[in-house]
Coordinates of C-alpha atoms and ligand atoms in Angstrom, one line a residue:
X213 CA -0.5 5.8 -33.6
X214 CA -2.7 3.6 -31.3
X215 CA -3.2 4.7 -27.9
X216 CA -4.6 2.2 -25.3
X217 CA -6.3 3.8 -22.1
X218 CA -5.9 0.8 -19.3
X219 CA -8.5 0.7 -16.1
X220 CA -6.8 -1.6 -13.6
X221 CA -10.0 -2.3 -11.3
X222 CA -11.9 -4.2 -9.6
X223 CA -12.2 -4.7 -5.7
X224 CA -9.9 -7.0 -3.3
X225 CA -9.9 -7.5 0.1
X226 CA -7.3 -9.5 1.6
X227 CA -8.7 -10.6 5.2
X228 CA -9.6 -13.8 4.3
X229 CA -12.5 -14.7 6.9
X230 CA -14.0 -11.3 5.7
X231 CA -14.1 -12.4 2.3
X232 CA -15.8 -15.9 2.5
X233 CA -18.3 -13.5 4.7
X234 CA -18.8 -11.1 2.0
X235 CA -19.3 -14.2 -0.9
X236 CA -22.3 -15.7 1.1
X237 CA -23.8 -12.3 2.1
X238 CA -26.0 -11.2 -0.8
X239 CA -25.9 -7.4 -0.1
X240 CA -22.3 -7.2 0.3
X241 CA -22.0 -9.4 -2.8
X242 CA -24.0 -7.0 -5.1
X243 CA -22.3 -3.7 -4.0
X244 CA -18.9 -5.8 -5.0
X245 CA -20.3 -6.6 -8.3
X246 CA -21.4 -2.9 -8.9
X247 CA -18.1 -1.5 -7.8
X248 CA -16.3 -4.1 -10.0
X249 CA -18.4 -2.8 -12.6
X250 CA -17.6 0.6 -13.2
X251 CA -16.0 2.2 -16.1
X252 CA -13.2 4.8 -15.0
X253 CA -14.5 8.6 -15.8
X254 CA -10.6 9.5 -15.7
X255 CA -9.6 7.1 -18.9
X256 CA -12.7 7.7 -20.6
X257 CA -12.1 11.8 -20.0
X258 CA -8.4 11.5 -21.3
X259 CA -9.8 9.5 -24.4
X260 CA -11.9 12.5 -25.0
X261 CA -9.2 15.2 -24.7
X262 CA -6.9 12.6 -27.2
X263 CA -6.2 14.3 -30.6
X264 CA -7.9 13.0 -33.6
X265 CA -4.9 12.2 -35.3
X266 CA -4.2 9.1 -32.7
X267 CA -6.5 5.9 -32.7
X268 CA -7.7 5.5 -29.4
X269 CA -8.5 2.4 -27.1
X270 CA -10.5 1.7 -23.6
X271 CA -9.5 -1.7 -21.9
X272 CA -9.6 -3.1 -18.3
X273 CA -7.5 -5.3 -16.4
X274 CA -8.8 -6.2 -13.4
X275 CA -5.6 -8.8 -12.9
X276 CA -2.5 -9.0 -14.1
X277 CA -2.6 -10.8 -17.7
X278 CA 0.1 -11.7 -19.7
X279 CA -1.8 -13.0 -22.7
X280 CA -4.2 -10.5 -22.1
X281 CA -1.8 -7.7 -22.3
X282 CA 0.5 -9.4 -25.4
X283 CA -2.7 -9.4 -27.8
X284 CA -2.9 -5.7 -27.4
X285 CA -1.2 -3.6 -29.7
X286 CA -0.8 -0.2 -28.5
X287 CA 2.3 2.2 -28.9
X288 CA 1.7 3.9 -26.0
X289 CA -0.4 3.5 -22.7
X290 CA -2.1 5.6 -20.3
X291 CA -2.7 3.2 -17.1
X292 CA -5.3 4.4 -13.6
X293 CA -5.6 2.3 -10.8
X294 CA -6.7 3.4 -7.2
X295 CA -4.0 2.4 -4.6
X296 CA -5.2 -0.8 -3.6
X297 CA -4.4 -2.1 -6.8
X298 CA -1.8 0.1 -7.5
X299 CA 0.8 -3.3 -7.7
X300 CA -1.3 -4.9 -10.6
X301 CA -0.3 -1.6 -12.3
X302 CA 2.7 -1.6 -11.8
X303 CA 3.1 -5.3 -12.9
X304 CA 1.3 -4.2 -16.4
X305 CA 3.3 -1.4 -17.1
X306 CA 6.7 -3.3 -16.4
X307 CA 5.2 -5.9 -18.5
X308 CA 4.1 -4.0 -21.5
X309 CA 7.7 -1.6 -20.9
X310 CA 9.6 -4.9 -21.6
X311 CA 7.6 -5.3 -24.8
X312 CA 8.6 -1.3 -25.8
X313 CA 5.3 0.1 -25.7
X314 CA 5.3 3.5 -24.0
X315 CA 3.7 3.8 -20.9
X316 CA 2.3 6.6 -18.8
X317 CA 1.1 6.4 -15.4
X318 CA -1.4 8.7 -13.9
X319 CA -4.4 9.1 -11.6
X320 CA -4.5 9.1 -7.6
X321 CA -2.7 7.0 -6.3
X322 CA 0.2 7.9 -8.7
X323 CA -0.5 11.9 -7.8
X324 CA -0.1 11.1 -4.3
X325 CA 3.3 8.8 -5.1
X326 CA 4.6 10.0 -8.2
X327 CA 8.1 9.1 -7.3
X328 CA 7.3 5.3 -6.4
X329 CA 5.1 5.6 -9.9
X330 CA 7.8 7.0 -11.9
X331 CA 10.1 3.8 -11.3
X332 CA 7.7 1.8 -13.6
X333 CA 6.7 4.5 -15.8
X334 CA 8.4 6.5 -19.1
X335 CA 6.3 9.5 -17.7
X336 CA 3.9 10.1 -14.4
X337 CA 0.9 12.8 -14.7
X338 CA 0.3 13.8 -11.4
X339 CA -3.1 15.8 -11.1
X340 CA -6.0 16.0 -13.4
X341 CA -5.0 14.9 -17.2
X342 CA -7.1 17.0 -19.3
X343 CA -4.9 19.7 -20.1
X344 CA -1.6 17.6 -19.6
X345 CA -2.4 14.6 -21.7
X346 CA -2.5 16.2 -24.9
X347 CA 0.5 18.2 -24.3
X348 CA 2.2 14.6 -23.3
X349 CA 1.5 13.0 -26.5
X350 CA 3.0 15.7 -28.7
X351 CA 6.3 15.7 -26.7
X352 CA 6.4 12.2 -26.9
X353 CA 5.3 12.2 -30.5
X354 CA 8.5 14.8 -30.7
X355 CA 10.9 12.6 -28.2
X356 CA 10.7 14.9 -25.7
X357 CA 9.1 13.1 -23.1
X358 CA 9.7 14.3 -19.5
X359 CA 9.4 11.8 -16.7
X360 CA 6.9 13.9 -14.3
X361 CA 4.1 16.4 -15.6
X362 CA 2.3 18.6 -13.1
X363 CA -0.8 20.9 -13.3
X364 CA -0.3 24.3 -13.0
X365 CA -2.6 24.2 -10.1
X366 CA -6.3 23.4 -9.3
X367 CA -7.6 26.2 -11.5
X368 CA -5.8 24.9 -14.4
X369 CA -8.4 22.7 -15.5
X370 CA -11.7 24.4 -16.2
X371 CA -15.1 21.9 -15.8
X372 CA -16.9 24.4 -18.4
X373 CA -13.7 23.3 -21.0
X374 CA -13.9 19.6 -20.4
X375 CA -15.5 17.5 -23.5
X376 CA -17.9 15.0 -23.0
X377 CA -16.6 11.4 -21.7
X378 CA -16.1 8.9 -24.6
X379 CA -18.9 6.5 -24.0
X380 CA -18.5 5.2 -27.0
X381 CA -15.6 3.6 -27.1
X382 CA -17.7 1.4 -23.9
X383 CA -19.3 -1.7 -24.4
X384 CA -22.2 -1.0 -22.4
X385 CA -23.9 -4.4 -22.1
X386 CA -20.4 -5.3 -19.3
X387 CA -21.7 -2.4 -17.1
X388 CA -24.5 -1.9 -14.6
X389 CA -24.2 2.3 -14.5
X390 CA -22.6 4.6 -16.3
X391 CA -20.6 7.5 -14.5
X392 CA -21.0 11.2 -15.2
X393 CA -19.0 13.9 -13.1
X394 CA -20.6 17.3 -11.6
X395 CA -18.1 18.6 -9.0
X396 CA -14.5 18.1 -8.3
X397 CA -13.6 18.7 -4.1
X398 CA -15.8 18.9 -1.0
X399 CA -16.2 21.6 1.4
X400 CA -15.1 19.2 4.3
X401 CA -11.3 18.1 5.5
X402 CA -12.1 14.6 6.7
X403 CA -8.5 13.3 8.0
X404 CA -9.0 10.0 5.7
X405 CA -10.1 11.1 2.8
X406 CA -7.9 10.5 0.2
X407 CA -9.7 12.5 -2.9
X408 CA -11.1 16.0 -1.8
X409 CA -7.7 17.7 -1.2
X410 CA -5.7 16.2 -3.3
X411 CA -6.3 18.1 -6.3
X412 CA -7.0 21.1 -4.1
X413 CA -10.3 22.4 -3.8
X414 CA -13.5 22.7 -4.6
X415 CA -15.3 23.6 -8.4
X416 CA -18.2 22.5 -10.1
X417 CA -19.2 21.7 -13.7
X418 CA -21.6 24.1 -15.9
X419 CA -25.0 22.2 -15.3
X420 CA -25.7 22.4 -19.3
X421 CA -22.4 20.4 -19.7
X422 CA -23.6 18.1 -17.0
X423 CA -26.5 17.6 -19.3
X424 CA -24.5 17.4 -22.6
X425 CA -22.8 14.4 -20.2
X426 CA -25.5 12.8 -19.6
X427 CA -27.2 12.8 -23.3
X428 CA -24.1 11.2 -24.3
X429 CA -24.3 8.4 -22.1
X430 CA -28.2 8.0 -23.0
X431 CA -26.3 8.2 -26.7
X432 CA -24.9 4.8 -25.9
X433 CA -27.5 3.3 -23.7
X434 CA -31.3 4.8 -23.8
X435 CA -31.8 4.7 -20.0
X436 CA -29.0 4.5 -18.3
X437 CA -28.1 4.2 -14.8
X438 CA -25.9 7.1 -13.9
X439 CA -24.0 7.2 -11.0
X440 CA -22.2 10.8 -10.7
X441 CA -18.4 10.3 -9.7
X442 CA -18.7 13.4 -7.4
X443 CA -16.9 13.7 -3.9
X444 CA -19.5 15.8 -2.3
X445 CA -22.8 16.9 -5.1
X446 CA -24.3 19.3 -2.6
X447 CA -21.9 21.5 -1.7
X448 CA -23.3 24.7 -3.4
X449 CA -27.3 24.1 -2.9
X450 CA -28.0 27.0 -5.3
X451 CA -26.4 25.2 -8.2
X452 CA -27.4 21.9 -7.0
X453 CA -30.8 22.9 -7.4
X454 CA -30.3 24.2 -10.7
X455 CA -28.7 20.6 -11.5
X456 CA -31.5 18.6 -10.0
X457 CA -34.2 20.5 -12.1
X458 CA -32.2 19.9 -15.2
X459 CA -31.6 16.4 -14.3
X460 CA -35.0 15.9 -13.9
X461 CA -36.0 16.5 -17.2
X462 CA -33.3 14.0 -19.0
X463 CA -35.4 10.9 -17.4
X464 CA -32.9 8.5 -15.9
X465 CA -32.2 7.3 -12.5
X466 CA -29.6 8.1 -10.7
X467 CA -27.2 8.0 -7.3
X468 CA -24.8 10.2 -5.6
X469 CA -22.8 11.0 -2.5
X470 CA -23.2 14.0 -0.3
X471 CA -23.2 15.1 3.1
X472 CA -26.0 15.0 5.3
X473 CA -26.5 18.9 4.9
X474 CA -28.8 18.1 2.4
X475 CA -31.4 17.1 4.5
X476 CA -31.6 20.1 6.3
X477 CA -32.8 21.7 2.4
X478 CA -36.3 20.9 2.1
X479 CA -37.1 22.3 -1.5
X480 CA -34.1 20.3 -2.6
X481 CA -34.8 17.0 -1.2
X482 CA -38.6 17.9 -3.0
X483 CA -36.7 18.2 -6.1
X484 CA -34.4 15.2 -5.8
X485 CA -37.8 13.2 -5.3
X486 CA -39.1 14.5 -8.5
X487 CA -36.0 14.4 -10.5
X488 CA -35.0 10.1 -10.6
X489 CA -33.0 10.4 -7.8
X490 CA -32.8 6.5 -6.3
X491 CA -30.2 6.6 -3.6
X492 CA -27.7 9.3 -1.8
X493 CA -24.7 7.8 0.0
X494 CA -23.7 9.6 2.9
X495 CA -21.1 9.4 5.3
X496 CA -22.1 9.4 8.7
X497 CA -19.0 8.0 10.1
X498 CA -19.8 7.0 13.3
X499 CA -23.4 7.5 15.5
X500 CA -20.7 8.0 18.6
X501 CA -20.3 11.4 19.0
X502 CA -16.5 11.1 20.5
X503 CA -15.2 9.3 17.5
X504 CA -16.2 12.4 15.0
X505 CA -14.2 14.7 17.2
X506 CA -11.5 16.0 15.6
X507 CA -11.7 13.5 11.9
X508 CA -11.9 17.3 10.1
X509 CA -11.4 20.6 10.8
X510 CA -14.0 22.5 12.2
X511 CA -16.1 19.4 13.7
X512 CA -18.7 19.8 10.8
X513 CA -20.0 16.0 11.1
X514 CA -19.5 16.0 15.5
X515 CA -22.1 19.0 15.2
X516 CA -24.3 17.4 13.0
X517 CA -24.4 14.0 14.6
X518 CA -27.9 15.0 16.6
X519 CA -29.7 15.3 13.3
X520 CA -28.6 12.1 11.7
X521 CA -31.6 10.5 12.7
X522 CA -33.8 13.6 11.5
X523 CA -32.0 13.5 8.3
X524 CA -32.1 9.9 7.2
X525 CA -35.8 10.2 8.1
X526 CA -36.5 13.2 5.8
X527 CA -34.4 11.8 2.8
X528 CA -36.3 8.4 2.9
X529 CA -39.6 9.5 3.4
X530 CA -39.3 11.0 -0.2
X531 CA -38.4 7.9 -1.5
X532 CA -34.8 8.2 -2.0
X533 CA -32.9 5.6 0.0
X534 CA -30.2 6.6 2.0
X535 CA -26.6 4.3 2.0
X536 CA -25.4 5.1 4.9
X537 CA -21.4 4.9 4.9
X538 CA -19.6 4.3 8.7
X539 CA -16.3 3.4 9.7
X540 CA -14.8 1.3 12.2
X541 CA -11.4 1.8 13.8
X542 CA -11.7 5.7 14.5
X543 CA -9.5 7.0 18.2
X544 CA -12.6 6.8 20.1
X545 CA -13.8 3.3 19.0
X546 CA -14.4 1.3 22.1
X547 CA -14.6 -2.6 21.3
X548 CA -18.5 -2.1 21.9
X549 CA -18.5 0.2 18.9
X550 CA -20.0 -2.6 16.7
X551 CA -22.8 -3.2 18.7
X552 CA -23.6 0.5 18.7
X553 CA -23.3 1.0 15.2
X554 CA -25.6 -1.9 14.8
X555 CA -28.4 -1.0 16.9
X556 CA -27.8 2.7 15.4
X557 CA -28.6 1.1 11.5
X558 CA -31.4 -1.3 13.4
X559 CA -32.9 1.6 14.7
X560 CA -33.1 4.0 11.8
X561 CA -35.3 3.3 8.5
X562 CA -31.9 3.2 7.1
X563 CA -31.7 0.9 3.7
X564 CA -28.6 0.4 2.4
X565 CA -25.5 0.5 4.6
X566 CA -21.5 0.1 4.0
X567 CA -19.3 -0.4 7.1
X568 CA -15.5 -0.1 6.4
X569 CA -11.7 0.0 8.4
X570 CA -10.8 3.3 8.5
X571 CA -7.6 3.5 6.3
X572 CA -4.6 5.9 6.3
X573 CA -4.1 6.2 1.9
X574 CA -0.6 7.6 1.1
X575 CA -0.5 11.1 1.0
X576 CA -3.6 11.5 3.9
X577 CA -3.0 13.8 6.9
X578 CA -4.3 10.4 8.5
X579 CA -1.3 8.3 7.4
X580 CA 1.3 11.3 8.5
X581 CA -0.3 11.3 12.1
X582 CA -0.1 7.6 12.4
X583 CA 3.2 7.2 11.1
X584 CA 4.2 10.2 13.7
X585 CA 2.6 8.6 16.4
X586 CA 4.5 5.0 15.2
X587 CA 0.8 2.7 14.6
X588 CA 1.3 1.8 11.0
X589 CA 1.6 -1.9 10.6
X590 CA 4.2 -1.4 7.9
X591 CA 5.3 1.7 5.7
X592 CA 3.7 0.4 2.6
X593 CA 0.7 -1.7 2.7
X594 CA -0.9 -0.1 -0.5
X595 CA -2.2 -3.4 -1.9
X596 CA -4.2 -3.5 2.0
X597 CA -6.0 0.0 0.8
X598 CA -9.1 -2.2 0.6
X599 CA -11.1 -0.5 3.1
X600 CA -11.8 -4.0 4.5
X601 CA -8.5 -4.8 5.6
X602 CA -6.5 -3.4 9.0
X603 CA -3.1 -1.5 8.0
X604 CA -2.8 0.2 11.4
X605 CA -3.1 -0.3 15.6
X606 CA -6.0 1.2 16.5
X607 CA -6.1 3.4 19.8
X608 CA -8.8 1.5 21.9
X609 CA -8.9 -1.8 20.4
X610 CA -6.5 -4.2 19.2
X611 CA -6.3 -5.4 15.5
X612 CA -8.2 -8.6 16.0
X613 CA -11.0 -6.9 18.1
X614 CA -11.5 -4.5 15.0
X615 CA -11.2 -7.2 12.7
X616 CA -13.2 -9.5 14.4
X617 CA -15.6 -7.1 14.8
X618 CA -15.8 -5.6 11.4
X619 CA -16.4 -9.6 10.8
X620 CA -19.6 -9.7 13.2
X621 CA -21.2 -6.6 12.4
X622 CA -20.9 -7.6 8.1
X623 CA -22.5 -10.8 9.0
X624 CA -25.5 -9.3 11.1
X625 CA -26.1 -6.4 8.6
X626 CA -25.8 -7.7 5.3
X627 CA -27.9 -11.1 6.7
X628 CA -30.8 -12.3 4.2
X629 CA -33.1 -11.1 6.7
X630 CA -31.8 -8.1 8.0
X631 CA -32.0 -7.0 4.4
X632 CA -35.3 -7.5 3.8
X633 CA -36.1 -6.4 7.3
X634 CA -34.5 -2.7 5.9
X635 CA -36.1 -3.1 2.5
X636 CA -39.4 -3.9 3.8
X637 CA -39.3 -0.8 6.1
X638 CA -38.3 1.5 2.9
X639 CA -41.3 0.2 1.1
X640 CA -43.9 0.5 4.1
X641 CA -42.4 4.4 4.2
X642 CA -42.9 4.8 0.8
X643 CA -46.4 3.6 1.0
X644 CA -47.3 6.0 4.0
X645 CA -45.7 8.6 2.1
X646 CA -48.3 8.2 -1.0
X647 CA -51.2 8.1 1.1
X648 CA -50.4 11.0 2.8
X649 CA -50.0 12.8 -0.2
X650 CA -53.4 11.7 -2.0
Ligands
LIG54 C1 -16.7 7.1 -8.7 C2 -15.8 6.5 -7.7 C3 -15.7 5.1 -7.6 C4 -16.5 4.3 -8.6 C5 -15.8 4.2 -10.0 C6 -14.4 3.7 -10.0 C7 -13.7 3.6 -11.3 N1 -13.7 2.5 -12.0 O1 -13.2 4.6 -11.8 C8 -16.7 3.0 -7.8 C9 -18.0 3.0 -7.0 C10 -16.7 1.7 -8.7 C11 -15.5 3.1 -6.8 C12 -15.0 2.0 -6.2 C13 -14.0 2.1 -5.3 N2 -13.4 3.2 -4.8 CO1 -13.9 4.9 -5.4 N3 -14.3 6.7 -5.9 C14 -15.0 7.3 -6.8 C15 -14.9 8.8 -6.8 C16 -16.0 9.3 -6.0 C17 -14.7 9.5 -8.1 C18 -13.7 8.9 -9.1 C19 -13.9 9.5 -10.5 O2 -14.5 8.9 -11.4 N4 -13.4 10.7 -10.7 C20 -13.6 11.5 -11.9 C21 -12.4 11.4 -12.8 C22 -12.6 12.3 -14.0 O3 -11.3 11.8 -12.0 P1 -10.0 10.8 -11.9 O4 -10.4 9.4 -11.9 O5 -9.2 11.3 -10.7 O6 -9.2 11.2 -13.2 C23 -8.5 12.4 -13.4 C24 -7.1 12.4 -12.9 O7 -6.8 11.6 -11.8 C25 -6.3 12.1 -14.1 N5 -6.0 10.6 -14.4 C26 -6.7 9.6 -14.0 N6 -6.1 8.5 -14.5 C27 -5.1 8.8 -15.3 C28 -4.2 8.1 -16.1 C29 -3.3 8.8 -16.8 C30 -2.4 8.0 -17.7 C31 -3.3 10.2 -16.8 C32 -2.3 10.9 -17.7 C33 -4.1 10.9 -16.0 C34 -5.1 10.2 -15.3 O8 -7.0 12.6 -15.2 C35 -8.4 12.5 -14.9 C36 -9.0 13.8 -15.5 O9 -8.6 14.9 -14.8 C37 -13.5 8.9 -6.0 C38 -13.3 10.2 -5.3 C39 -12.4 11.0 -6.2 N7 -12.5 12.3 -6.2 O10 -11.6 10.6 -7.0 C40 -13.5 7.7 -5.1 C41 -12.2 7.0 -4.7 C42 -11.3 7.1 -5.9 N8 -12.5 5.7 -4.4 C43 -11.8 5.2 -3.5 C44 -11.9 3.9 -3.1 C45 -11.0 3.5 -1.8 C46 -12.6 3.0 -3.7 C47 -12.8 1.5 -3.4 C48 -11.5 0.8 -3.0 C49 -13.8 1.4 -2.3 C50 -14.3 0.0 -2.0 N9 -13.6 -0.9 -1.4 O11 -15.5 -0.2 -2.2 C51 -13.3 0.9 -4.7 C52 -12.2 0.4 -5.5 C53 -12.5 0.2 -7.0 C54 -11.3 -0.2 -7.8 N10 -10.3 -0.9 -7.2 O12 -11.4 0.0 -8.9 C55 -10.8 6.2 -2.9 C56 -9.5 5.9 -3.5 C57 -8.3 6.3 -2.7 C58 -7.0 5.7 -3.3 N11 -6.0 6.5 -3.1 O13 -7.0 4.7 -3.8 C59 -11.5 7.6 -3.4 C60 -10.5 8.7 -3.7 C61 -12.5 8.0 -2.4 C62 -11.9 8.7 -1.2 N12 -12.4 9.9 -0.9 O14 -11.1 8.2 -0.4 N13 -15.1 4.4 -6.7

């Protein structure tokens, strides 16, 4: 029996203006091209849990493609696509449902919306696959397929247990990194984040699987690129330091996202330095105070937001860049917010930098309190889940000021020159760095 494991991905944005902004604006252009060129960990995990008796196949389909789709020849499908492309999805499932292929829909988005899923699906998986997929095949091998499987719960699914991603069935010459996973979860409750909670909680892998991860990659490509599909790497800075010493030894170069706690950590930032370590993404948010009251729990990020500075300082003068993640559109956003986040980047050593709407996914506690307080622009707007596009009214601004907005601060941070203002600065702190050192 062929099984075919479908990525649907690939990046859209739908505000026009924005996106003849982002095609002329080198640095926005090459994050685009390294996003759109990502195998998914979750298909490439499921092909790994697949019993042998099955031949199994990874494809992508950034678009909908007829042709595309009628040369395959699968018997069944397993199909992941985040929400904002959730309709292409859905189009290649109804598509390939009309030719009888089986078809099975899983991943986030369909977790958070099984029952929209399930309308263009023979069965939805909602949660993490490894334990449900194989028990899927052999009731559908049998004909008893059910239309909705569930984990047990978030302890179901034990890191230690999972096999290594098949990286072989990649061809790596399409791809400019590879991804390997280490945690599952984050500490933190941010409002709009539509990942950390949704599987519910927090657990990490065994660091000599994380290895056995990573050799298998370097099976396929000698030095690869890895970029770890983690939430939130530093959580636990005991086992991250065990990680980054074993990392260190395997020789690659890598990137991560964390939170800025790990600047506060000096023997681990020392052994990030040593260990390939290129660039942590962080999400700052905001650098006004006011707008990170209240975006999670206990104010974690509002308490920190004195040390941002400090932190960015600390990471980057080890050599590590730091790609510093805001977002536009919070409560307490002002229409002078732009200008402040601007001079905030301009003022920091800060190299890389990513500046998005905030967005209420399905199933966030942000898109319940906007729909309760009536400032969605429509119910669904999944394929507006861009992160560039405006789905809601914001509180102090009105959609064109954020857009606009959003528009001016893309073009004066992602500018030729501004770039190589930032990357010049890196270098010149890497520099001063060595000498004082020697
Ligand atoms: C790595 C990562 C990326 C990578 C790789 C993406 C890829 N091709 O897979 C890159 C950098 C390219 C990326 C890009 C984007 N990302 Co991203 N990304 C992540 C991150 C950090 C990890 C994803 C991952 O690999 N997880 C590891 C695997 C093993 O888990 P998994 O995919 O969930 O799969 C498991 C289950 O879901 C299930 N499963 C998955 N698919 C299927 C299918 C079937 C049939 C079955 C049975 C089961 C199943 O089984 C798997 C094993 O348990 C997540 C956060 C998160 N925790 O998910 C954000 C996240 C997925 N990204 C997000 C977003 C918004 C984006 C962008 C839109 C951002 C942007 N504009 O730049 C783009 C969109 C890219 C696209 N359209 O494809 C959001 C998605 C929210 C949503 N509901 O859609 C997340 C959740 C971040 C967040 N906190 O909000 N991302």
């Amino acid at each position: 029996m062929r099984v075919g494991l479908i990525a649907v991905s690939g990046v859209r944005i739908y505000n026009d203006r924005l996106t003849r902004v982002g095609l002329t604006l080198p640095g926005f252009f090459e994050r685009a091209r390294t996003i759109a060129s990502m195998p998914s960990l979750g298909l490439l995990t499921l092909a790994a849990v697949t019993p042998e008796r099955f031949q199994v196949e990874y494809v992508e389909f950034p678009e909908f493609d007829a042709d595309g789709l009628d040369a395959l020849s699968f018997d069944i499908v397993g199909i992941s696509s985040f929400t904002a492309k959730s309709d292409v999805m859905y189009r290649i499932a109804d598509h390939l449902r009309a030719r009888g292929v089986t078809v099975i829909l899983g991943g986030l988005h369909v977790t958070l919306c099984p029952e929209e899923a399930v309308r263009h699906a023979d069965a939805v998986v909602a949660g993490e696959g490894e334990k449900i997929w194989p028990r899927l095949l052999a009731d559908w091998e049998q004909g008893k397929l059910k239309k909705v499987y569930r984990n047990a719960g978030f302890r179901d699914v034990d890191l230690a247990e999972t096999p290594a991603p098949r990286y072989d069935l990649l061809d790596v010459s399409r791809y400019n990194r590879l991804p390997v996973q280490t945690a599952r979860g984050c500490h933190l409750d941010c409002e709009f984040c539509a990942a950390s909670k949704i599987f519910g909680g927090y657990k990490v892998k065994p660091v000599d699987r994380v290895i056995r991860d990573i050799r298998a990659a370097k099976g396929r490509w000698r030095h690869p690129f890895i970029e770890l599909a983690d939430d939130n790497t530093f959580v636990n800075k005991r086992w991250s330091k065990d990680l980054v010493r074993a990392i260190a030894d395997e020789e690659i170069h890598w990137f991560t996202e964390t939170d800025v706690s790990v600047a506060d950590d000096p023997e681990l930032l020392d052994l990030l330095a040593r260990s390939g370590c290129r660039q942590l993404l962080i999400g700052f948010e905001s650098p006004r105070a006011a707008s990170l009251e209240g975006i999670e729990a206990h104010n974690w990020k509002s308490r920190r937001h004195d040390r941002y500075r400090r932190a960015i300082d600390a990471i980057q003068g080890r050599g590590i860049s730091v790609n510093g993640c805001f977002i536009v559109g919070l409560d307490e956003d002002t229409p002078d917010i732009f200008e402040e986040v601007e001079s905030f980047v301009k003022s920091t050593s800060l190299v890389e930098v990513q500046v998005t709407v905030l967005s209420p996914f399905p199933g966030t506690a942000l898109y319940r309190r906007l729909q309760a307080e009536g400032r969605l622009l429509a119910e669904k707007f999944w394929e507006r889940c861009t992160l560039f596009d405006v789905t809601f009214q914001p509180r102090r601004m009105s959609v064109e000021d954020l857009e606009q907005g959003l528009e001016h601060l893309m073009e004066s941070l992602y500018s030729a020159d501004e770039r190589r203002r930032r990357r010049l600065r890196f270098i010149e702190i890497a520099r001063n760095r060595r000498k004082e050192a020697s």
